[in-house]
Coordinates of C-alpha atoms in Angstrom, one line a residue:
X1 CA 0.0 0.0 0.0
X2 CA 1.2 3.5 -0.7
X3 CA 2.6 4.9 2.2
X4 CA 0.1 7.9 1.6
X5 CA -2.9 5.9 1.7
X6 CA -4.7 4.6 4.9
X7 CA -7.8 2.5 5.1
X8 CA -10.1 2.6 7.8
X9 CA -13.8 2.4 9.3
X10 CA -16.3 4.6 7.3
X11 CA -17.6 7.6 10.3
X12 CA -20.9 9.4 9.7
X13 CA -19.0 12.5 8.6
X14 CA -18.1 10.6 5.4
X15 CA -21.3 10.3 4.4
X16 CA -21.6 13.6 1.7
X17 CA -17.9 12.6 0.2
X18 CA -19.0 9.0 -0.2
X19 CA -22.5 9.5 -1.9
X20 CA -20.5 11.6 -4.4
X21 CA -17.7 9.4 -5.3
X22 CA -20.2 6.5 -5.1
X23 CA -22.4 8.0 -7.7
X24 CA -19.8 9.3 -9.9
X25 CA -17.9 5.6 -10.1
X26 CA -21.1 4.0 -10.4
X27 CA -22.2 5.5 -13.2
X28 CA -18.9 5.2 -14.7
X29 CA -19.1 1.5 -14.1
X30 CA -22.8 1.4 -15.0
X31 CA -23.5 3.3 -18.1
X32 CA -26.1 1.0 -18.7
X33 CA -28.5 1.4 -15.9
X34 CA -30.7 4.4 -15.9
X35 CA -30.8 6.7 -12.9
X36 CA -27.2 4.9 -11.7
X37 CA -26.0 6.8 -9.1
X38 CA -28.7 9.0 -7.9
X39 CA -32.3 8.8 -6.6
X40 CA -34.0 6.1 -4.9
X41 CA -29.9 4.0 -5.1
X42 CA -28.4 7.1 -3.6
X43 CA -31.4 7.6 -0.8
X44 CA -30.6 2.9 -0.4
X45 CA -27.0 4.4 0.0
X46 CA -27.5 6.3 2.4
X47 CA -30.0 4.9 4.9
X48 CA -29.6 1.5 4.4
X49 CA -26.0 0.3 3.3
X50 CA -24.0 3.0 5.2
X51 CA -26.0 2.2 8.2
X52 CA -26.1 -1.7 8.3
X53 CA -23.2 -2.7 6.3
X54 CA -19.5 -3.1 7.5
X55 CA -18.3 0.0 5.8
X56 CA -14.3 1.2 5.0
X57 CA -12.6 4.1 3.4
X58 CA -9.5 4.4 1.6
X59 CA -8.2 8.1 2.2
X60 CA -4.9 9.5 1.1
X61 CA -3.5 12.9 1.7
X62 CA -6.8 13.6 3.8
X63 CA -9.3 13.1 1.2
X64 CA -11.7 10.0 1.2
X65 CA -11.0 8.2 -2.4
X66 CA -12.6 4.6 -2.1
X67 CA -15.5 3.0 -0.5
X68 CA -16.1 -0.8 0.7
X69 CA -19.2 -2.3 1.9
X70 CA -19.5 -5.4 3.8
X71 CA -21.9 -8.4 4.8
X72 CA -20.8 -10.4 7.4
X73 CA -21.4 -13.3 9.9
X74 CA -18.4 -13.6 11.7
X75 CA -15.5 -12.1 13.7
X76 CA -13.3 -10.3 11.6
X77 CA -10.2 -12.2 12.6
X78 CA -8.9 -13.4 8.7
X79 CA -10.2 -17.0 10.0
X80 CA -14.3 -16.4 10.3
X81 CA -16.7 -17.6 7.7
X82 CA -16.2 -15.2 5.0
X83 CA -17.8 -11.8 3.7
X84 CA -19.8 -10.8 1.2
X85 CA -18.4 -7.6 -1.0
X86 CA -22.0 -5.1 -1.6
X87 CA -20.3 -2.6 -3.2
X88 CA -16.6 -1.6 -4.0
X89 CA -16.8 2.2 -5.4
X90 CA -13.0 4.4 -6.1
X91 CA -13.6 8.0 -7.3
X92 CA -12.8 7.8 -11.2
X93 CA -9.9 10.3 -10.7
X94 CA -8.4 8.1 -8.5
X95 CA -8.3 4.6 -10.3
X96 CA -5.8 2.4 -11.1
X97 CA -3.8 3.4 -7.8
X98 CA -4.6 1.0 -5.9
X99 CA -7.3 1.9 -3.5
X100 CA -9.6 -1.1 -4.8
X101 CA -7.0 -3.9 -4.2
X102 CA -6.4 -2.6 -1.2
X103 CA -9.6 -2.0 0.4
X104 CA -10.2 -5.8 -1.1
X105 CA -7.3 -7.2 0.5
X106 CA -7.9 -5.3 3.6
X107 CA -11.5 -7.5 3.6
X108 CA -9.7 -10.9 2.6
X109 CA -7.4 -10.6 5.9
X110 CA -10.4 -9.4 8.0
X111 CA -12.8 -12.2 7.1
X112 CA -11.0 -14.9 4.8
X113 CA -12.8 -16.1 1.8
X114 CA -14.5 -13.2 -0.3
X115 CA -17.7 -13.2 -2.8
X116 CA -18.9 -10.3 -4.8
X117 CA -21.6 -9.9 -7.7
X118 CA -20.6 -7.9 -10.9
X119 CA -22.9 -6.9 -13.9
X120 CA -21.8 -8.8 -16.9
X121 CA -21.7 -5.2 -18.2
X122 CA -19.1 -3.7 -16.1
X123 CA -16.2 -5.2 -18.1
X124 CA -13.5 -3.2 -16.5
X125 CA -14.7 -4.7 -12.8
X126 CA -15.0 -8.0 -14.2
X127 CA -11.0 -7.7 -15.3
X128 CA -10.0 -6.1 -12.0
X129 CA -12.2 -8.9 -10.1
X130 CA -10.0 -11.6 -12.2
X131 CA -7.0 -9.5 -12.1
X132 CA -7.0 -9.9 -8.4
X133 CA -8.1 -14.3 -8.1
X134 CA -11.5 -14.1 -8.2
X135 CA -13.7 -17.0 -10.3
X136 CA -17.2 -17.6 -11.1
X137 CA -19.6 -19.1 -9.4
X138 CA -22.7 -18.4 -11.2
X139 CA -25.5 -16.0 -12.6
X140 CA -28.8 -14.7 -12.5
X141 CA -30.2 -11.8 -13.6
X142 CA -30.5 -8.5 -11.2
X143 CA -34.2 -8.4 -10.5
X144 CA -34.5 -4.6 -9.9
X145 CA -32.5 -4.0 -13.6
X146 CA -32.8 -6.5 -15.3
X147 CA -29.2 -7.3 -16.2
X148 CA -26.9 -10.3 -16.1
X149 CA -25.0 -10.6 -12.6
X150 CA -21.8 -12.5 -12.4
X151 CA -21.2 -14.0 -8.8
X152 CA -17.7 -14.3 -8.2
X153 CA -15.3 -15.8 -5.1
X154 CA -12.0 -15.8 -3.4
X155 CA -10.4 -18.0 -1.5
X156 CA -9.1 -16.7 1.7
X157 CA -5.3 -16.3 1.4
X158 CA -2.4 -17.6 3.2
X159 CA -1.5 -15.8 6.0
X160 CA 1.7 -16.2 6.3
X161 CA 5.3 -13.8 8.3
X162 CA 8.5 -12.6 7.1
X163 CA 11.7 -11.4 8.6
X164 CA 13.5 -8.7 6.8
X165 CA 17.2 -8.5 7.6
X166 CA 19.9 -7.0 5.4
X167 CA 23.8 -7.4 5.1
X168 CA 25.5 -4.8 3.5
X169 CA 22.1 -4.2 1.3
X170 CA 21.5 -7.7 0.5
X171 CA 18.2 -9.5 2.1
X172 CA 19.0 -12.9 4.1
X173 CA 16.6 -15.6 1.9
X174 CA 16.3 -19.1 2.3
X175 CA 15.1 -22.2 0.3
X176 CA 13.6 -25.4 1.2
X177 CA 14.6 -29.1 0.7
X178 CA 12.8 -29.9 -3.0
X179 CA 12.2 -26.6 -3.8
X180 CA 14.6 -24.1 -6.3
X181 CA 12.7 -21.2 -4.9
X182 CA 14.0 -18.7 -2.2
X183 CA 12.1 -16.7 0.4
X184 CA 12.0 -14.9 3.1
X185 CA 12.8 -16.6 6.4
X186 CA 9.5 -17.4 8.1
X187 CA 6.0 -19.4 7.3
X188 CA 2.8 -19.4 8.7
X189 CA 1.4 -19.1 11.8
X190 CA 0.3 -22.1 14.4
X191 CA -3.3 -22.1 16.3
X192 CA -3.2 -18.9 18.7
X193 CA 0.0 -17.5 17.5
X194 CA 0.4 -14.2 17.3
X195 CA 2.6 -12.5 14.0
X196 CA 5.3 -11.6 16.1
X197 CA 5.0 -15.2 18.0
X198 CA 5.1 -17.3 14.2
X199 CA 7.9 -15.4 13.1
X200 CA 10.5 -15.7 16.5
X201 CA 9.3 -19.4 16.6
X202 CA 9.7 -20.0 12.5
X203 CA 13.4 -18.3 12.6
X204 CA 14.5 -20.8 15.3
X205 CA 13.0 -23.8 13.8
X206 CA 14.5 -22.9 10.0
X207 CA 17.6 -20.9 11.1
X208 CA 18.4 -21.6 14.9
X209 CA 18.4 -18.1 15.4
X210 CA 16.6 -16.5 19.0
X211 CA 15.2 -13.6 18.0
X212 CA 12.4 -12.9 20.7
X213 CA 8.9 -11.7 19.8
X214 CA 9.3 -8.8 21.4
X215 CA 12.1 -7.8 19.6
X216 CA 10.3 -7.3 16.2
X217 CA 8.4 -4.4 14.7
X218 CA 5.9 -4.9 12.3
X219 CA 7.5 -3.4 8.4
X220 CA 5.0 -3.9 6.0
X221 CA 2.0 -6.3 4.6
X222 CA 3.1 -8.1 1.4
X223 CA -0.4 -9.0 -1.1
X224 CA 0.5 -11.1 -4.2
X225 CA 0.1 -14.7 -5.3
X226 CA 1.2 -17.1 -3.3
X227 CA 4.2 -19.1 -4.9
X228 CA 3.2 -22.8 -5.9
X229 CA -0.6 -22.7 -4.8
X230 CA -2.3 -22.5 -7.6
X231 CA -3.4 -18.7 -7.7
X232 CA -4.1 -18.4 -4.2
X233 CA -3.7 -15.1 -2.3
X234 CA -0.7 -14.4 0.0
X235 CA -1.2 -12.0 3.1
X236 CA 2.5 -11.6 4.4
X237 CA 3.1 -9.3 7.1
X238 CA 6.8 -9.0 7.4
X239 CA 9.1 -7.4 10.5
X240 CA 12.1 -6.1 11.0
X241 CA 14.1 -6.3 14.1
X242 CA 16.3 -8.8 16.4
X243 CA 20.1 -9.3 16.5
X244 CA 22.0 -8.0 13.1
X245 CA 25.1 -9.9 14.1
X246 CA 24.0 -13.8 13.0
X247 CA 25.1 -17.1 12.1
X248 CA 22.5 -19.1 11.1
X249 CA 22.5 -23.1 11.2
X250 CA 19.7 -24.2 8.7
X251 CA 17.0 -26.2 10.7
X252 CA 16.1 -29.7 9.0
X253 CA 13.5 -28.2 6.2
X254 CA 16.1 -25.6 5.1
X255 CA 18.6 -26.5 2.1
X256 CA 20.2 -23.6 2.2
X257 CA 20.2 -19.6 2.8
X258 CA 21.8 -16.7 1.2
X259 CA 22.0 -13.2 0.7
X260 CA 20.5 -11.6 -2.3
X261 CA 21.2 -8.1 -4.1
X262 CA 18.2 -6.5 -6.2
X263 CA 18.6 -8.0 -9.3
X264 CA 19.0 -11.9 -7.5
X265 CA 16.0 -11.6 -5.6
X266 CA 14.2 -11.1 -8.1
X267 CA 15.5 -13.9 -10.5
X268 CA 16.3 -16.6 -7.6
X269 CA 13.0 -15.7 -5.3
X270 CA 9.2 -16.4 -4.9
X271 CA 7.1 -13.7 -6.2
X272 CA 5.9 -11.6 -3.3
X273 CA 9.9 -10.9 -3.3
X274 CA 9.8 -8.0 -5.8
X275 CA 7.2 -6.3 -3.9
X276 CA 9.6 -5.9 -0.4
X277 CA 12.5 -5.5 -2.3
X278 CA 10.7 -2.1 -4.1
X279 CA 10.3 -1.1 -0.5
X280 CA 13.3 -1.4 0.6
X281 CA 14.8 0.1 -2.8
X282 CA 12.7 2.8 -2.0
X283 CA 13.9 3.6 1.3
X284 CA 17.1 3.5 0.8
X285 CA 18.0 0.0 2.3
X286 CA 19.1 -1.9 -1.1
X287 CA 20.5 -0.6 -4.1
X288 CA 18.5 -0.2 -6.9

């Protein structure tokens, strides 16, 4: 996520800025329904979805640009029963920079498994929605309009940690036994773990390294596919901290490790790797 943008729980005060970016993206989207974006949709808006529905906001530099509506059953703890997506809405001048995969992910590691309905119309959502894992599921057509609905679905994704520790601007990566792919130190998290608990228990296990929990400071999230599961989503939360001074011994799973510039992370490592190496070309930490 850009460092400018924040996402977070929709407030009453939204509610003027919302309508309009709502109605202006919807009938961008929705050239084909008459009265999109205004009248008795816009009152619906208002009273009803913005009331009962789990809402968020993207907002960067200040100014609301994005819109997410939820249905839920369950705790929002990334392991509960799913949510339903009832509307997904970026103001046209701020598409394509990634408020709507964001707001999206930031649903996926809330609730797990996502389903959403598009019009078979709205081309450019059906791309993004596919663009971003989602599949069919079925059809039916939109009482109220008339029009084709596609319902689509999401997996929940892998919710996995990451340990971000440079030498001399090269990131520490490992690789497992059967594998040719490298990445970062760490895996996924055990029943009642917390992040910080995964990763201090996954470093000892693949590198015999005692870095404790306390110790690490949470760096960035990582959203991509997840390397070798078959399109599935990757949430990767990944810390910095701990001892810089190590020697690691590779733990039984671990062929090898090794420390990787730029350009051999991206060549020797699993996908997600391009995205944290950006950020740290970015800030200054590897060379770019």
């Amino acid at each position: 996520m850009s460092s400018e943008m924040i996402i977070r729980r929709y407030r009453p005060s939204d509610q003027d800025v919302v309508t309009d970016l709502w109605s202006r993206a919807a009938r961008q989207a929705h050239p084909f329904l008459d009265g999109e974006g205004a009248g008795e949709r816009a009152r619906l808006l208002r009273e009803v979805d913005l009331v009962r529905a789990e809402n968020w906001v993207a907002e960067r530099k200040g100014s609301v640009i994005g819109l997410l509506g939820l249905r839920v059953d369950g705790p929002g703890d990334g392991d509960g029963p799913g949510a339903e997506v009832g509307g997904l809405f970026v103001a046209p001048e701020a598409q394509g920079g990634g408020a709507g995969r964001e707001l999206l992910e930031h649903a996926a590691a809330l609730h797990g498994a996502l389903t959403l309905e598009v019009f078979e119309g709205n081309a450019r959502g059906r791309r993004f929605c596919a663009y971003l894992g989602f599949t069919e599921r079925g059809r039916r057509t939109d009482e109220e309009t008339g029009h084709p609905l596609i319902t689509l679905e999401r997996a929940a994704p892998l919710k996995s940690v990451g340990w971000l520790h440079l030498r001399e601007g090269r990131l520490l990566s490992v690789r497992t036994r059967g594998n040719d792919t490298f990445y970062l130190p760490g895996g996924k998290y055990e029943p009642g773990e917390t992040a910080q608990e995964a990763l201090s228990r996954e470093l000892g296990e693949e590198l015999g390294l005692v870095v404790p929990a306390e110790e690490l400071a949470e760096a960035c999230v990582i959203h991509d596919v997840a390397h070798g599961k078959n399109g599935r989503r990757l949430h990767m939360t990944c810390f910095t901290g701990g001892p810089q001074d190590i020697a690691p011994v590779p733990g039984r799973e671990i062929a090898e490790y090794a420390w990787f510039d730029r350009q051999e992370a991206r060549e020797r490592c699993a996908p997600a790797h391009a995205q944290v190496v950006d950020r740290l070309v970015a800030q200054g930490r590897m060379r770019g």
